[in-house]
Short mmCIF file of C-alpha atoms and ligand atoms in Angstrom, two decimals:
data_model
loop_
_atom_site.label_atom_id
_atom_site.label_comp_id
_atom_site.label_asym_id
_atom_site.label_seq_id
_atom_site.Cartn_x
_atom_site.Cartn_y
_atom_site.Cartn_z
CA MET A 1 -47.35 43.16 53.77
CA SER A 2 -44.55 45.69 54.16
CA ASP A 3 -43.25 47.70 51.26
CA TYR A 4 -40.08 45.59 51.36
CA GLN A 5 -42.01 42.37 51.18
CA ALA A 6 -44.03 43.67 48.26
CA MET A 7 -40.83 44.73 46.53
CA GLN A 8 -39.27 41.32 47.18
CA ALA A 9 -42.30 39.53 45.71
CA GLU A 10 -42.24 41.75 42.65
CA LEU A 11 -38.48 41.36 42.05
CA THR A 12 -38.29 37.61 42.64
CA GLY A 13 -41.34 37.16 40.42
CA ALA A 14 -39.65 39.10 37.60
CA ILE A 15 -36.41 37.15 38.09
CA ALA A 16 -38.20 33.79 37.96
CA ALA A 17 -39.87 34.87 34.73
CA ALA A 18 -36.65 36.08 33.06
CA SER A 19 -36.33 34.16 29.81
CA ASP A 20 -32.59 34.42 29.20
CA LEU A 21 -29.28 35.37 30.82
CA ASP A 22 -29.40 38.91 29.40
CA ALA A 23 -32.75 39.53 31.10
CA VAL A 24 -31.37 38.20 34.41
CA GLU A 25 -28.41 40.56 34.14
CA ALA A 26 -30.68 43.53 33.38
CA LEU A 27 -32.73 42.76 36.51
CA ARG A 28 -29.55 42.44 38.59
CA VAL A 29 -28.35 45.89 37.45
CA ALA A 30 -31.79 47.41 38.07
CA ALA A 31 -31.88 46.08 41.66
CA LEU A 32 -28.28 45.77 42.84
CA GLY A 33 -26.29 47.95 40.39
CA LYS A 34 -24.85 51.34 41.35
CA ALA A 35 -28.17 53.09 40.68
CA GLY A 36 -30.28 50.01 41.55
CA SER A 37 -33.41 50.13 43.65
CA ILE A 38 -32.03 48.00 46.52
CA THR A 39 -28.71 49.85 46.42
CA GLY A 40 -30.75 53.08 46.80
CA LEU A 41 -32.52 51.66 49.86
CA LEU A 42 -29.21 50.62 51.44
CA LYS A 43 -27.97 54.19 50.99
CA THR A 44 -30.93 55.54 53.04
CA LEU A 45 -29.72 53.60 56.11
CA GLY A 46 -27.02 56.25 56.75
CA GLY A 47 -29.55 59.02 57.30
CA MET A 48 -31.75 57.07 59.75
CA SER A 49 -31.95 57.31 63.48
CA PRO A 50 -30.37 54.33 65.27
CA GLU A 51 -33.80 52.98 66.30
CA GLU A 52 -35.20 53.24 62.81
CA ARG A 53 -32.04 51.65 61.33
CA GLN A 54 -32.32 48.75 63.77
CA ARG A 55 -35.89 48.13 62.68
CA VAL A 56 -35.52 48.69 58.95
CA GLY A 57 -31.93 47.55 58.39
CA PRO A 58 -32.56 43.79 58.70
CA GLN A 59 -35.57 44.06 56.37
CA ILE A 60 -33.52 45.76 53.64
CA HIS A 61 -30.67 43.24 54.03
CA ALA A 62 -33.15 40.37 53.89
CA LEU A 63 -34.56 41.86 50.71
CA ARG A 64 -31.08 42.12 49.17
CA GLU A 65 -30.21 38.54 50.13
CA SER A 66 -33.37 37.02 48.74
CA VAL A 67 -33.01 38.94 45.47
CA THR A 68 -29.34 37.93 45.19
CA ALA A 69 -30.27 34.29 45.78
CA ALA A 70 -33.12 34.48 43.25
CA LEU A 71 -30.75 35.94 40.63
CA ALA A 72 -28.17 33.17 41.20
CA ALA A 73 -30.80 30.45 41.08
CA ARG A 74 -32.31 31.75 37.84
CA LYS A 75 -28.88 32.13 36.27
CA ALA A 76 -27.93 28.56 37.18
CA ALA A 77 -31.24 27.24 35.84
CA LEU A 78 -30.85 29.07 32.50
CA GLU A 79 -27.21 27.91 32.11
CA GLY A 80 -28.18 24.33 32.90
CA ALA A 81 -30.94 24.46 30.28
CA ALA A 82 -28.52 25.87 27.70
CA LEU A 83 -26.07 23.00 28.37
CA GLU A 84 -28.86 20.43 28.10
CA ALA A 85 -29.91 21.89 24.75
CA LYS A 86 -26.34 21.85 23.49
CA LEU A 87 -25.81 18.24 24.53
CA ALA A 88 -29.06 17.25 22.86
CA ASN A 89 -28.10 18.93 19.59
CA GLU A 90 -24.42 18.11 19.34
CA LYS A 91 -24.63 14.41 18.59
CA LEU A 92 -21.54 12.50 17.47
CA ASP A 93 -22.35 9.32 15.56
CA MET A 94 -19.61 6.91 16.53
CA THR A 95 -20.77 4.40 13.90
CA LEU A 96 -19.88 6.68 10.94
CA PRO A 97 -16.74 5.58 9.03
CA ALA A 98 -13.63 7.76 9.39
CA ALA A 99 -13.86 10.53 6.82
CA ALA A 100 -10.16 11.13 6.21
CA ALA A 101 -8.90 9.42 3.05
CA PRO A 102 -5.68 7.45 3.51
CA ARG A 103 -2.62 9.40 2.37
CA GLY A 104 0.08 7.93 0.20
CA SER A 105 -0.33 5.26 -2.46
CA VAL A 106 0.84 1.81 -3.39
CA HIS A 107 3.77 1.87 -5.84
CA PRO A 108 2.95 0.25 -9.21
CA VAL A 109 5.72 -2.34 -8.64
CA SER A 110 4.12 -3.42 -5.35
CA GLN A 111 0.70 -3.40 -6.98
CA VAL A 112 1.86 -5.62 -9.85
CA MET A 113 3.58 -8.02 -7.42
CA ASP A 114 0.29 -8.27 -5.50
CA GLU A 115 -1.55 -8.92 -8.75
CA LEU A 116 0.95 -11.66 -9.69
CA ALA A 117 0.67 -13.30 -6.26
CA GLU A 118 -3.12 -13.31 -6.57
CA ILE A 119 -3.14 -14.74 -10.11
CA PHE A 120 -0.62 -17.49 -9.33
CA ALA A 121 -2.19 -18.33 -5.97
CA ASP A 122 -5.30 -19.20 -7.97
CA MET A 123 -3.19 -21.73 -9.90
CA GLY A 124 -1.76 -23.22 -6.70
CA PHE A 125 1.58 -21.37 -6.61
CA ALA A 126 3.11 -20.22 -3.31
CA VAL A 127 5.31 -17.12 -3.02
CA ALA A 128 8.99 -17.85 -2.24
CA THR A 129 11.78 -15.41 -1.43
CA GLY A 130 15.56 -15.44 -1.29
CA PRO A 131 18.36 -13.05 -0.28
CA GLU A 132 19.36 -10.10 -2.47
CA ILE A 133 22.96 -10.50 -1.32
CA GLU A 134 23.63 -13.90 -2.81
CA ASP A 135 26.63 -16.16 -3.18
CA ASP A 136 28.25 -17.14 -6.44
CA TRP A 137 27.11 -20.74 -6.20
CA HIS A 138 23.35 -20.01 -5.95
CA ASN A 139 23.41 -17.18 -8.49
CA PHE A 140 25.60 -18.92 -11.09
CA THR A 141 27.25 -22.29 -10.49
CA ALA A 142 24.20 -24.26 -9.34
CA LEU A 143 22.31 -22.79 -12.30
CA ASN A 144 24.81 -24.44 -14.64
CA ILE A 145 26.77 -21.23 -15.22
CA PRO A 146 30.34 -22.29 -14.30
CA GLU A 147 33.16 -19.83 -13.66
CA THR A 148 34.26 -19.67 -17.29
CA HIS A 149 30.79 -19.38 -18.76
CA PRO A 150 30.27 -16.32 -21.03
CA ALA A 151 26.80 -15.78 -19.48
CA ARG A 152 28.56 -14.45 -16.37
CA ALA A 153 29.93 -11.52 -18.34
CA MET A 154 26.46 -10.83 -19.78
CA HIS A 155 25.03 -10.31 -16.33
CA ASP A 156 27.07 -7.16 -15.46
CA THR A 157 27.33 -8.37 -11.88
CA PHE A 158 27.95 -6.18 -8.83
CA TYR A 159 30.48 -8.20 -6.84
CA PHE A 160 31.44 -7.58 -3.22
CA PRO A 161 35.17 -7.38 -2.48
CA GLU A 162 36.49 -10.86 -1.80
CA VAL A 163 37.01 -11.35 1.91
CA GLY A 164 40.09 -13.18 3.12
CA GLU A 165 42.11 -16.01 1.70
CA GLY A 166 40.00 -19.01 0.78
CA ALA A 167 36.70 -17.32 1.63
CA ALA A 168 34.00 -19.90 1.12
CA GLN A 169 32.02 -17.87 -1.38
CA HIS A 170 32.34 -14.78 -3.49
CA MET A 171 29.30 -12.65 -2.58
CA LEU A 172 27.36 -10.56 -5.08
CA LEU A 173 24.05 -8.78 -5.60
CA ARG A 174 21.84 -11.36 -7.28
CA THR A 175 21.52 -10.66 -11.00
CA HIS A 176 18.22 -12.53 -11.37
CA THR A 177 15.60 -14.28 -9.25
CA SER A 178 16.69 -17.71 -10.54
CA PRO A 179 18.79 -18.49 -7.40
CA VAL A 180 15.44 -18.78 -5.59
CA GLN A 181 14.81 -21.85 -7.80
CA ILE A 182 17.92 -23.45 -6.27
CA ARG A 183 17.06 -22.47 -2.70
CA THR A 184 13.51 -23.78 -3.07
CA MET A 185 14.53 -27.14 -4.59
CA MET A 186 17.12 -27.64 -1.85
CA GLU A 187 14.70 -26.80 0.97
CA LYS A 188 11.45 -28.40 -0.14
CA ALA A 189 10.57 -31.79 -1.46
CA PRO A 190 8.74 -31.81 -4.80
CA PRO A 191 6.10 -31.27 -6.09
CA ILE A 192 6.98 -27.56 -6.16
CA ARG A 193 4.95 -24.67 -7.50
CA ILE A 194 6.30 -21.23 -6.61
CA ILE A 195 6.72 -17.72 -7.87
CA ALA A 196 9.58 -15.60 -6.51
CA PRO A 197 9.18 -11.85 -6.96
CA GLY A 198 11.93 -9.49 -5.89
CA ARG A 199 14.74 -7.05 -6.56
CA VAL A 200 17.67 -7.88 -8.80
CA TYR A 201 20.78 -5.87 -9.69
CA ARG A 202 22.88 -5.32 -12.80
CA SER A 203 25.41 -2.63 -13.61
CA ASP A 204 23.38 -0.98 -16.37
CA SER A 205 21.55 2.34 -16.67
CA ASP A 206 19.52 4.06 -19.41
CA ALA A 207 15.84 4.76 -20.21
CA THR A 208 14.98 1.05 -20.16
CA HIS A 209 17.58 -0.22 -17.66
CA THR A 210 18.14 0.69 -14.02
CA PRO A 211 20.87 -0.83 -11.80
CA MET A 212 18.12 -2.27 -9.60
CA PHE A 213 14.96 -3.68 -11.09
CA HIS A 214 12.36 -6.33 -10.31
CA GLN A 215 11.78 -9.82 -11.63
CA VAL A 216 9.37 -12.59 -10.88
CA GLU A 217 10.55 -16.17 -11.23
CA GLY A 218 8.23 -19.09 -11.74
CA LEU A 219 9.15 -22.71 -10.98
CA VAL A 220 7.23 -25.96 -11.23
CA ILE A 221 8.82 -29.31 -10.35
CA ASP A 222 6.76 -32.48 -10.55
CA ARG A 223 6.53 -35.78 -12.45
CA GLY A 224 5.74 -35.71 -16.16
CA ILE A 225 5.96 -31.93 -16.63
CA HIS A 226 6.38 -30.78 -20.26
CA MET A 227 6.42 -27.63 -22.41
CA GLY A 228 2.62 -27.77 -22.78
CA HIS A 229 2.27 -27.08 -19.05
CA LEU A 230 4.64 -24.12 -19.42
CA LYS A 231 2.71 -22.63 -22.32
CA TRP A 232 -0.69 -23.06 -20.65
CA THR A 233 0.58 -21.52 -17.41
CA LEU A 234 2.03 -18.48 -19.19
CA GLU A 235 -1.09 -18.00 -21.30
CA THR A 236 -3.40 -18.25 -18.30
CA PHE A 237 -1.22 -15.87 -16.30
CA LEU A 238 -0.95 -13.24 -19.06
CA LYS A 239 -4.68 -13.34 -19.83
CA ALA A 240 -5.49 -12.71 -16.18
CA TYR A 241 -2.79 -10.07 -15.82
CA PHE A 242 -3.66 -8.04 -18.93
CA GLU A 243 -7.38 -8.70 -18.32
CA THR A 244 -8.06 -9.89 -21.88
CA ASP A 245 -8.53 -13.29 -23.52
CA ASP A 246 -6.97 -11.97 -26.71
CA ILE A 247 -3.40 -12.98 -25.80
CA VAL A 248 -1.31 -14.75 -28.44
CA LEU A 249 2.11 -16.13 -27.48
CA ARG A 250 5.02 -17.08 -29.69
CA LEU A 251 7.64 -19.39 -28.21
CA ARG A 252 11.02 -18.83 -29.85
CA PRO A 253 13.92 -21.27 -29.33
CA SER A 254 16.51 -19.61 -27.15
CA TYR A 255 19.30 -20.42 -24.74
CA PHE A 256 19.68 -20.21 -20.97
CA PRO A 257 22.25 -22.39 -19.20
CA PHE A 258 19.65 -23.43 -16.57
CA THR A 259 16.88 -24.50 -18.95
CA GLU A 260 16.94 -27.06 -21.75
CA PRO A 261 15.19 -26.57 -24.08
CA SER A 262 14.79 -22.83 -23.59
CA ALA A 263 12.22 -20.53 -25.12
CA GLU A 264 11.94 -16.80 -25.32
CA VAL A 265 8.26 -15.86 -25.15
CA ASP A 266 6.90 -13.06 -27.33
CA VAL A 267 3.45 -11.56 -27.02
CA GLY A 268 1.47 -9.91 -29.84
CA TYR A 269 0.68 -6.20 -29.46
CA ARG A 270 -0.38 -3.13 -31.42
CA GLN A 271 0.56 0.51 -31.13
CA GLU A 272 -2.18 2.95 -30.14
CA LYS A 273 -1.50 6.67 -29.68
CA GLY A 274 2.15 5.94 -29.02
CA ARG A 275 1.28 3.26 -26.45
CA ARG A 276 1.79 -0.47 -26.70
CA ILE A 277 -1.46 -2.38 -26.21
CA VAL A 278 -0.89 -6.06 -25.50
CA GLY A 279 -3.21 -8.39 -27.47
CA GLY A 280 -3.73 -10.00 -30.86
CA ASN A 281 -1.51 -12.06 -33.11
CA GLY A 282 1.80 -10.35 -33.77
CA ASP A 283 1.71 -11.53 -37.40
CA ASP A 284 -1.62 -9.78 -38.12
CA ASP A 285 -1.83 -6.36 -39.81
CA GLY A 286 -0.99 -3.49 -37.48
CA HIS A 287 0.49 -5.89 -34.94
CA ALA A 288 4.00 -6.91 -33.95
CA TRP A 289 5.75 -9.26 -31.52
CA MET A 290 7.41 -8.10 -28.35
CA GLU A 291 9.84 -10.16 -26.30
CA LEU A 292 8.35 -10.54 -22.83
CA LEU A 293 9.99 -13.33 -20.86
CA GLY A 294 12.55 -16.11 -20.71
CA SER A 295 11.56 -19.68 -19.97
CA GLY A 296 12.27 -23.35 -20.51
CA MET A 297 12.36 -26.84 -19.05
CA VAL A 298 14.61 -26.90 -15.98
CA ASN A 299 17.99 -28.32 -17.08
CA ARG A 300 18.63 -31.88 -15.79
CA ARG A 301 21.96 -30.68 -14.41
CA VAL A 302 20.23 -28.00 -12.28
CA ILE A 303 17.82 -30.61 -10.89
CA ALA A 304 20.76 -32.88 -10.08
CA ASN A 305 22.72 -29.98 -8.51
CA CYS A 306 19.84 -29.62 -6.03
CA GLY A 307 20.03 -33.29 -5.06
CA LEU A 308 16.96 -34.47 -7.02
CA ASP A 309 16.85 -37.30 -9.54
CA PRO A 310 16.20 -35.75 -13.00
CA ASP A 311 14.84 -39.09 -14.24
CA VAL A 312 12.01 -38.75 -11.73
CA TRP A 313 11.48 -34.98 -11.48
CA GLN A 314 11.04 -32.54 -14.32
CA GLY A 315 9.89 -28.99 -14.38
CA PHE A 316 9.69 -25.67 -16.09
CA ALA A 317 10.84 -22.21 -15.09
CA PHE A 318 10.32 -18.69 -16.35
CA GLY A 319 11.52 -15.20 -15.50
CA VAL A 320 9.93 -11.86 -16.35
CA GLY A 321 10.59 -8.21 -15.53
CA VAL A 322 7.99 -6.85 -13.10
CA ASP A 323 8.72 -3.21 -13.96
CA ARG A 324 8.21 -4.01 -17.63
CA LEU A 325 4.90 -5.72 -16.88
CA ALA A 326 3.81 -2.61 -14.96
CA MET A 327 4.86 -0.26 -17.79
CA LEU A 328 2.96 -2.31 -20.39
CA LYS A 329 -0.24 -2.50 -18.39
CA TYR A 330 -0.32 0.99 -16.88
CA GLY A 331 1.31 2.99 -19.68
CA MET A 332 4.52 4.41 -18.19
CA ASP A 333 7.30 4.98 -20.69
CA ASP A 334 10.42 5.72 -18.64
CA LEU A 335 11.65 3.06 -16.24
CA ARG A 336 13.85 5.51 -14.31
CA ALA A 337 10.77 7.38 -13.00
CA PHE A 338 9.88 4.21 -11.04
CA PHE A 339 12.74 4.88 -8.66
CA ASP A 340 12.87 8.70 -8.51
CA GLY A 341 10.43 8.94 -5.59
CA ASP A 342 8.66 11.92 -7.25
CA LEU A 343 5.40 12.47 -5.34
CA ARG A 344 3.59 13.73 -8.47
CA TRP A 345 4.46 10.53 -10.33
CA LEU A 346 3.49 8.40 -7.35
CA SER A 347 0.12 10.07 -6.88
CA HIS A 348 -0.59 9.77 -10.62
CA TYR A 349 0.43 6.12 -11.06
CA GLY A 350 0.01 4.89 -7.46
CA PHE A 351 -2.83 2.65 -6.29
CA GLY A 352 -5.25 3.00 -3.40
CA ALA A 353 -3.85 1.44 -0.25
CA LEU A 354 -7.12 -0.31 0.51
CA SER A 355 -7.94 -1.71 -2.94
CA VAL A 356 -6.34 -5.12 -2.90
CA PRO A 357 -6.29 -7.00 -6.23
CA THR A 358 -8.44 -10.11 -6.38
CA LEU A 359 -9.48 -12.26 -9.33
CA SER A 360 -13.14 -11.92 -8.43
CA GLY A 361 -13.07 -8.23 -7.50
CA GLY A 362 -10.87 -7.07 -10.40
CA ILE A 363 -7.16 -7.57 -10.58
CA SER A 364 -6.36 -3.89 -11.21
CA ALA A 365 -9.15 -2.59 -8.93
N1 LIG B 411 16.96 -15.64 -15.20
C1 LIG B 411 16.73 -15.27 -16.58
C2 LIG B 411 17.12 -13.81 -16.78
O1 LIG B 411 17.27 -13.08 -15.84
C3 LIG B 411 15.29 -15.46 -16.97
C4 LIG B 411 14.85 -16.89 -16.94
C5 LIG B 411 14.31 -17.44 -15.79
C6 LIG B 411 14.96 -17.70 -18.06
C7 LIG B 411 13.89 -18.76 -15.76
C8 LIG B 411 14.54 -19.00 -18.04
C9 LIG B 411 14.01 -19.55 -16.91
O2 LIG B 411 17.28 -13.36 -17.90
#
């Protein structure tokens, strides 16, 4: 074995045994670097006789080529092993749920509307809607509030400018959700059981009034409906909504043009640390009554206005402020904050986007 062959065996053996990329590099420098052993041999070629160079030259070049190839092979092997190890360690479990929490929150008004829909769905009520830009007839006349009726003045209505001579209808922003009663009775044959949540508008603004607020209307039309059905429905609804059986209602005779008889409904409450807690009999010690909603038996004239025979069909209706329901249950004290769009308020009072209210899972989950 020539010296070159011995050197080749020694170098390629060392390269094959190199345990990491740094060791491979050190061997490369030692053999092929500026002061490397093979580089030194190549330099000796210049001082050789032509015959000697012809004999030795190819051997030295062969040595350099085999060492270069051994270095490249070892480097590739070590890099491949490193990649394999990385792939084996860096596992991504695609079955894990997404970690990022949803941003934003559900506004208390939306949450309460969802709660109401859930509670009333359980009693067989569908959700109905109507336009916010309403005509005079649906908002007033059909509800037994004729042109000259003083109730019109009480509603602080936002009217649109009258368009053209003899325009069919004077348009306005609906002042209550009651026009949805009319639209529903005209579109669907009884029996009817609906709630109609939505925005309403009145020209009024202070700590407890905003020009836009929310109501939910309830309407039942069927045969043989009486005030007992109304009272049971309201009691069942309020118990589910406030999540307590300790709800006592007081029905006070009242007046609405579209119901006859009419009743204002009060609920008993007590004051706790400056907050109203709904529950208990308003006549008991430490308790009081709070006016909560308007209701009554649908006026015969309203039923007739919708083309139904009031001798066959009766019903009850009620209307309640959604914002007020939200304030009572979740403890806000200024209605105006509902519509300021302040992110701090929304993140404090808002609800998780994925926690949908259900009667079985908790209505305020
Ligand atoms: N529409 C009435 C209001 O806005 C409330 C109401 C609805 C009263 C249905 C009775 C029946 O004040």
